Amino acid sequence: MTDILTPAPVADPPAARRSVAARIFGHQLVWPVLAIVLMLVVDVIASPGFLSIRILDGHLYGNPIDIIRNSAPVMLVALGMTLVIATRGIDLSVGAVAAIAGAVACTRIVGAADEGAASAAILACTTALAVCVLLGVWNGFLVSVLGIQPIIATLVLMVAGRGIALLVTDGQITTPTNGTFSDLASGYVLGLPIAFLVAVGMVLLTAALTRRTALGMLIEAVGINPDASRLAGVRARTITWTVYVFAAVCAGIAGLIIAANTNSVNAESLGLWIELDAILAVVIGGTALTGGRFSLAGTVVGALLIATLARTIPSIGIPSEANYVFKALVVIVVCLLQSPRVRAAFRARLRRTSEPKAVAA
Amino acid sequence: MSPTTLPASPSTWDRVRSYSPPGRYLPVIGTFALFVGMFGVGGLQYDQFADTQNLLNLLRDNSFFIVLAVGMTFVILTGGIDLSVGSVAALSTMVLAKLLQDGWSVYPAMGAVLLVGILLGALMGVLIHYLDIQPFIATLAGLFLARGVTFLISTDQIPITNEGFFEIAFKQVTLWSGYTTYWTVLVSLATVVVAAYVLARTRFGRTVYAIGGNEASAMLMGLRVAVVKVGVYAISGCCAALAGILYGLYLSSANSRAAIGWELDAIAAVVIGGTLLTGGRGFVIGSFIGVLVLGTIKALINFDGSLDPAWIRIVIGVLLLVFVVIQRLMTRRQT
């Protein structure tokens, strides 16, 4: 009986050989990575010096550096979104939270006694992140305690949040002048942009917390079935709550980086549609919106793909506003590739190549 | 209490006194009471606020939101969501302005815009129904696509200078005792009436409710789920296009950054109007009143002048929250 249940330990050679190729092409990140490579190839064809990196004043400069720097805000927001989506939720309020964080930080710096001091920037950013924790607690309360659908619960803050940000900035475009604060976006450490290092640091921290401890498994358990996981002794409510707080903090850091990048905060436009970019990055990375499993590496690749796309479009001579059209196409293609129905149709077609070419349209 | 214990022919007063509306109308009645209350407060606080002309202005300033919310109601009744309506409305205004600039006459241009809206909506419906893509994601793609095309057409403002267009835009209709309104208002009210009729009296409407109640059962009952689901998104796209046209008529110009966040206003209006977000229950008339409630908030805050306009969004958010929590409590009690 046990012999039947346990699979043979040694697979036959052809199967093993096939599994290497299958493992590479079956991996969910192959297509996004290939897409990035393809875009970079197109970029190099369009402008041969695209990938060159120069060293200027001890910093690295060049398009690839710009891409990784610009990917930081989406990467951060998408990081929080990944965990939220893993619990089968969604957080629409991240753009508004980012705007509030930027608004709080900038007004605190402008209002500080010494506007240029490093301590003013640190204090302002800490205050902003504390506000974000509160906002995350609020979202988490609506979702985990009141049991409101996540999309609707976070819609409330998405609608109201920009109003709050407008109140904080008094409707003005606030422009702080603080070297430490702007370093958050344009500064370099070890030749790499600080924004990117912050994002990668958060990803690594999250990866360590979720993959080196049981936390990731618990989050996935909640995403698969909150009731069952609660009955199995998982504190489903606390985990859901924590995940929304985490998403808000990530969004807050992203908001700080965006505000620091332009040295200004416009409550109307800061982080506009970043929630959609973040969801896009998560979906590209192979995390299913139905929850229950997540891939942090996938999210990083997804964010890099979006940033590369944003850089590629102007470099091949298309106006950068067309970005949205390409994003739409990426969303549709990714969803089609992930859709079980489309996969089944393709598989059926591959099996019966003699059949007329009819794919569900 | 129970009608059997009453005398054979209860007096009119008794019937009025013991009347209680069917439970399914309660959310709409609640929203209507809220609207009357807010409008009344405004009337007490500010001269001219409760004037009939102000009510007519409220309808005009919100005519495009009314149309958007009507389309969104169809989608939400099936248990879906349409995030693309704001972008589609912006695209429609832009296409209309561009076509008029290129020398098209008004009605063919409007027809073309409506067709674009219907096609975009139907496309999303096909993605959602036949390819099993979540409504949220499919319409997100629609949002990006429509906004991107809008930016591609023009990133600047395009003024609309067509004479035939102005004739429609500023043609007034005289109502009773000197009150006037615009054609655009009548178009939006007609949309509400037609939509209410379709939902209440046609097979299409009943199928919409059935899908929202339980899609699998609707399918097993042999209802035409595919046609209706695709149709619902086509209707939403058509409504978004019509809203874009009305917005163009309202402003006489097209701006690629217009209508950002309208989808949220539309969803909020539908929710405040008492439609259940999980689908299956709700009325177009509720969404209509929901838009009026949101419009009254905006009007009140603008009338006051001392309040920051930012409060509009916060109050809408709070109202949304209150209604969502009420919905949650109601559904919890029933299940």
PDB file of C-alpha atoms in Angstrom, chain A residues 90 92 138 142 145-149 151-153 155-156 158-160 162-164 166-167 170-171 268 272-273 276-277 279-280 283 289-290 318-319 321-322 324-325 327-329 331-332 335-336 339-342 360-361, chain B residues 81 83 87 126-127 129-134 136-138 140-145 147-149 151-152 155 257 260-261 263-265 267-268 271 277-278 308-311 313-318 320-321 324-325 328 332:
ATOM      1  CA  ILE A  90      -7.394  44.133  -1.892  1.00  0.00           C
ATOM      2  CA  LEU A  92      -7.646  50.405  -2.988  1.00  0.00           C
ATOM      3  CA  TRP A 138      -8.718  51.711  10.215  1.00  0.00           C
ATOM      4  CA  LEU A 142     -13.348  47.541   8.620  1.00  0.00           C
ATOM      5  CA  VAL A 145     -13.736  43.166  12.538  1.00  0.00           C
ATOM      6  CA  LEU A 146     -16.762  44.501  10.675  1.00  0.00           C
ATOM      7  CA  GLY A 147     -16.323  41.957   7.893  1.00  0.00           C
ATOM      8  CA  ILE A 148     -16.882  44.383   5.028  1.00  0.00           C
ATOM      9  CA  GLN A 149     -15.684  43.295   1.594  1.00  0.00           C
ATOM     10  CA  ILE A 151     -12.682  46.340  -2.041  1.00  0.00           C
ATOM     11  CA  ILE A 152     -15.491  48.388  -0.506  1.00  0.00           C
ATOM     12  CA  ALA A 153     -13.917  48.894   2.899  1.00  0.00           C
ATOM     13  CA  LEU A 155     -12.871  52.342  -1.174  1.00  0.00           C
ATOM     14  CA  VAL A 156     -14.062  54.482   1.733  1.00  0.00           C
ATOM     15  CA  MET A 158      -9.763  55.905  -1.216  1.00  0.00           C
ATOM     16  CA  VAL A 159     -12.592  58.419  -1.603  1.00  0.00           C
ATOM     17  CA  ALA A 160     -12.034  60.287   1.646  1.00  0.00           C
ATOM     18  CA  ARG A 162      -7.457  62.642  -0.861  1.00  0.00           C
ATOM     19  CA  GLY A 163      -9.825  64.987   0.936  1.00  0.00           C
ATOM     20  CA  ILE A 164      -7.828  64.434   4.117  1.00  0.00           C
ATOM     21  CA  LEU A 166      -6.046  68.244   0.780  1.00  0.00           C
ATOM     22  CA  LEU A 167      -7.002  69.369   4.279  1.00  0.00           C
ATOM     23  CA  ASP A 170      -4.647  73.291   2.892  1.00  0.00           C
ATOM     24  CA  GLY A 171      -5.205  72.673  -0.821  1.00  0.00           C
ATOM     25  CA  GLU A 268      -4.669  65.720  -5.912  1.00  0.00           C
ATOM     26  CA  LEU A 272      -2.811  58.776  -8.382  1.00  0.00           C
ATOM     27  CA  TRP A 273      -3.545  55.278  -9.776  1.00  0.00           C
ATOM     28  CA  LEU A 276      -3.708  50.095  -9.983  1.00  0.00           C
ATOM     29  CA  ASP A 277      -0.001  49.915 -10.859  1.00  0.00           C
ATOM     30  CA  ILE A 279      -2.185  45.496  -8.424  1.00  0.00           C
ATOM     31  CA  LEU A 280      -0.775  45.176 -11.928  1.00  0.00           C
ATOM     32  CA  VAL A 283      -0.740  40.151 -10.949  1.00  0.00           C
ATOM     33  CA  LEU A 289      -6.157  37.685  -6.959  1.00  0.00           C
ATOM     34  CA  THR A 290      -8.107  34.845  -5.442  1.00  0.00           C
ATOM     35  CA  ILE A 318       6.002  57.021 -28.527  1.00  0.00           C
ATOM     36  CA  PRO A 319       4.619  59.820 -26.324  1.00  0.00           C
ATOM     37  CA  GLU A 321       1.119  59.254 -22.218  1.00  0.00           C
ATOM     38  CA  ALA A 322       0.650  56.119 -24.298  1.00  0.00           C
ATOM     39  CA  TYR A 324      -1.597  53.645 -20.170  1.00  0.00           C
ATOM     40  CA  VAL A 325      -2.491  51.899 -23.416  1.00  0.00           C
ATOM     41  CA  LYS A 327      -0.356  48.914 -19.420  1.00  0.00           C
ATOM     42  CA  ALA A 328      -3.861  47.942 -20.468  1.00  0.00           C
ATOM     43  CA  LEU A 329      -2.449  45.523 -23.021  1.00  0.00           C
ATOM     44  CA  VAL A 331      -3.009  43.572 -17.980  1.00  0.00           C
ATOM     45  CA  ILE A 332      -5.044  41.789 -20.634  1.00  0.00           C
ATOM     46  CA  CYS A 335      -4.704  37.778 -17.375  1.00  0.00           C
ATOM     47  CA  LEU A 336      -5.184  35.744 -20.518  1.00  0.00           C
ATOM     48  CA  SER A 339      -6.736  32.316 -17.196  1.00  0.00           C
ATOM     49  CA  PRO A 340      -7.330  28.566 -16.796  1.00  0.00           C
ATOM     50  CA  ARG A 341      -9.931  28.648 -19.535  1.00  0.00           C
ATOM     51  CA  VAL A 342      -7.515  30.146 -22.060  1.00  0.00           C
ATOM     52  CA  ALA A 360     -12.346  31.250 -27.539  1.00  0.00           C
ATOM     53  CA  ALA A 361     -12.446  34.931 -28.335  1.00  0.00           C
TER      54      ALA A 361
ATOM     55  CA  ILE B  81     -17.942  46.359 -10.860  1.00  0.00           C
ATOM     56  CA  LEU B  83     -13.827  50.862 -12.862  1.00  0.00           C
ATOM     57  CA  SER B  87     -11.908  57.049 -18.299  1.00  0.00           C
ATOM     58  CA  VAL B 126     -16.466  39.364 -23.148  1.00  0.00           C
ATOM     59  CA  LEU B 127     -13.209  39.288 -21.180  1.00  0.00           C
ATOM     60  CA  HIS B 129     -17.672  36.304 -19.048  1.00  0.00           C
ATOM     61  CA  TYR B 130     -15.932  34.177 -21.651  1.00  0.00           C
ATOM     62  CA  LEU B 131     -12.365  34.378 -20.388  1.00  0.00           C
ATOM     63  CA  ASP B 132     -13.192  34.314 -16.682  1.00  0.00           C
ATOM     64  CA  ILE B 133     -11.216  37.464 -15.880  1.00  0.00           C
ATOM     65  CA  GLN B 134     -12.360  39.205 -12.714  1.00  0.00           C
ATOM     66  CA  PHE B 136     -12.178  44.352 -11.288  1.00  0.00           C
ATOM     67  CA  ILE B 137      -9.152  43.509 -13.450  1.00  0.00           C
ATOM     68  CA  ALA B 138     -10.876  43.574 -16.833  1.00  0.00           C
ATOM     69  CA  LEU B 140      -9.022  48.153 -14.787  1.00  0.00           C
ATOM     70  CA  ALA B 141      -7.537  47.328 -18.176  1.00  0.00           C
ATOM     71  CA  GLY B 142     -10.415  49.294 -19.686  1.00  0.00           C
ATOM     72  CA  LEU B 143      -9.568  52.233 -17.423  1.00  0.00           C
ATOM     73  CA  PHE B 144      -5.943  52.276 -18.572  1.00  0.00           C
ATOM     74  CA  LEU B 145      -6.852  51.724 -22.204  1.00  0.00           C
ATOM     75  CA  ARG B 147      -7.271  56.962 -20.525  1.00  0.00           C
ATOM     76  CA  GLY B 148      -4.260  56.117 -22.682  1.00  0.00           C
ATOM     77  CA  VAL B 149      -6.210  56.615 -25.901  1.00  0.00           C
ATOM     78  CA  PHE B 151      -3.975  61.089 -23.891  1.00  0.00           C
ATOM     79  CA  LEU B 152      -2.951  59.896 -27.357  1.00  0.00           C
ATOM     80  CA  THR B 155      -2.939  66.036 -23.934  1.00  0.00           C
ATOM     81  CA  ARG B 257      -7.472  64.827 -17.371  1.00  0.00           C
ATOM     82  CA  ILE B 260     -10.623  61.272 -12.877  1.00  0.00           C
ATOM     83  CA  GLY B 261     -12.253  59.438  -9.988  1.00  0.00           C
ATOM     84  CA  GLU B 263     -16.003  55.771 -11.110  1.00  0.00           C
ATOM     85  CA  LEU B 264     -15.712  56.197  -7.346  1.00  0.00           C
ATOM     86  CA  ASP B 265     -18.475  58.788  -7.271  1.00  0.00           C
ATOM     87  CA  ILE B 267     -19.984  53.499  -7.081  1.00  0.00           C
ATOM     88  CA  ALA B 268     -20.599  55.643  -3.999  1.00  0.00           C
ATOM     89  CA  VAL B 271     -24.095  52.146  -2.685  1.00  0.00           C
ATOM     90  CA  LEU B 277     -22.628  45.426  -3.628  1.00  0.00           C
ATOM     91  CA  THR B 278     -22.797  41.670  -3.775  1.00  0.00           C
ATOM     92  CA  ASP B 308     -12.765  73.717   2.528  1.00  0.00           C
ATOM     93  CA  PRO B 309     -13.945  71.898  -0.639  1.00  0.00           C
ATOM     94  CA  ALA B 310     -11.804  68.990   0.553  1.00  0.00           C
ATOM     95  CA  TRP B 311     -14.618  68.242   2.997  1.00  0.00           C
ATOM     96  CA  ARG B 313     -14.707  63.956  -0.365  1.00  0.00           C
ATOM     97  CA  ILE B 314     -14.449  63.312   3.332  1.00  0.00           C
ATOM     98  CA  VAL B 315     -18.211  63.616   3.820  1.00  0.00           C
ATOM     99  CA  ILE B 316     -18.833  61.362   0.816  1.00  0.00           C
ATOM    100  CA  GLY B 317     -16.398  58.848   2.296  1.00  0.00           C
ATOM    101  CA  VAL B 318     -18.118  58.951   5.673  1.00  0.00           C
ATOM    102  CA  LEU B 320     -20.245  55.651   2.009  1.00  0.00           C
ATOM    103  CA  LEU B 321     -18.941  54.084   5.190  1.00  0.00           C
ATOM    104  CA  VAL B 324     -21.708  50.059   3.774  1.00  0.00           C
ATOM    105  CA  VAL B 325     -21.889  49.279   7.486  1.00  0.00           C
ATOM    106  CA  ARG B 328     -23.318  44.720   6.250  1.00  0.00           C
ATOM    107  CA  ARG B 332     -25.695  39.641   8.464  1.00  0.00           C
TER     108      ARG B 332
END
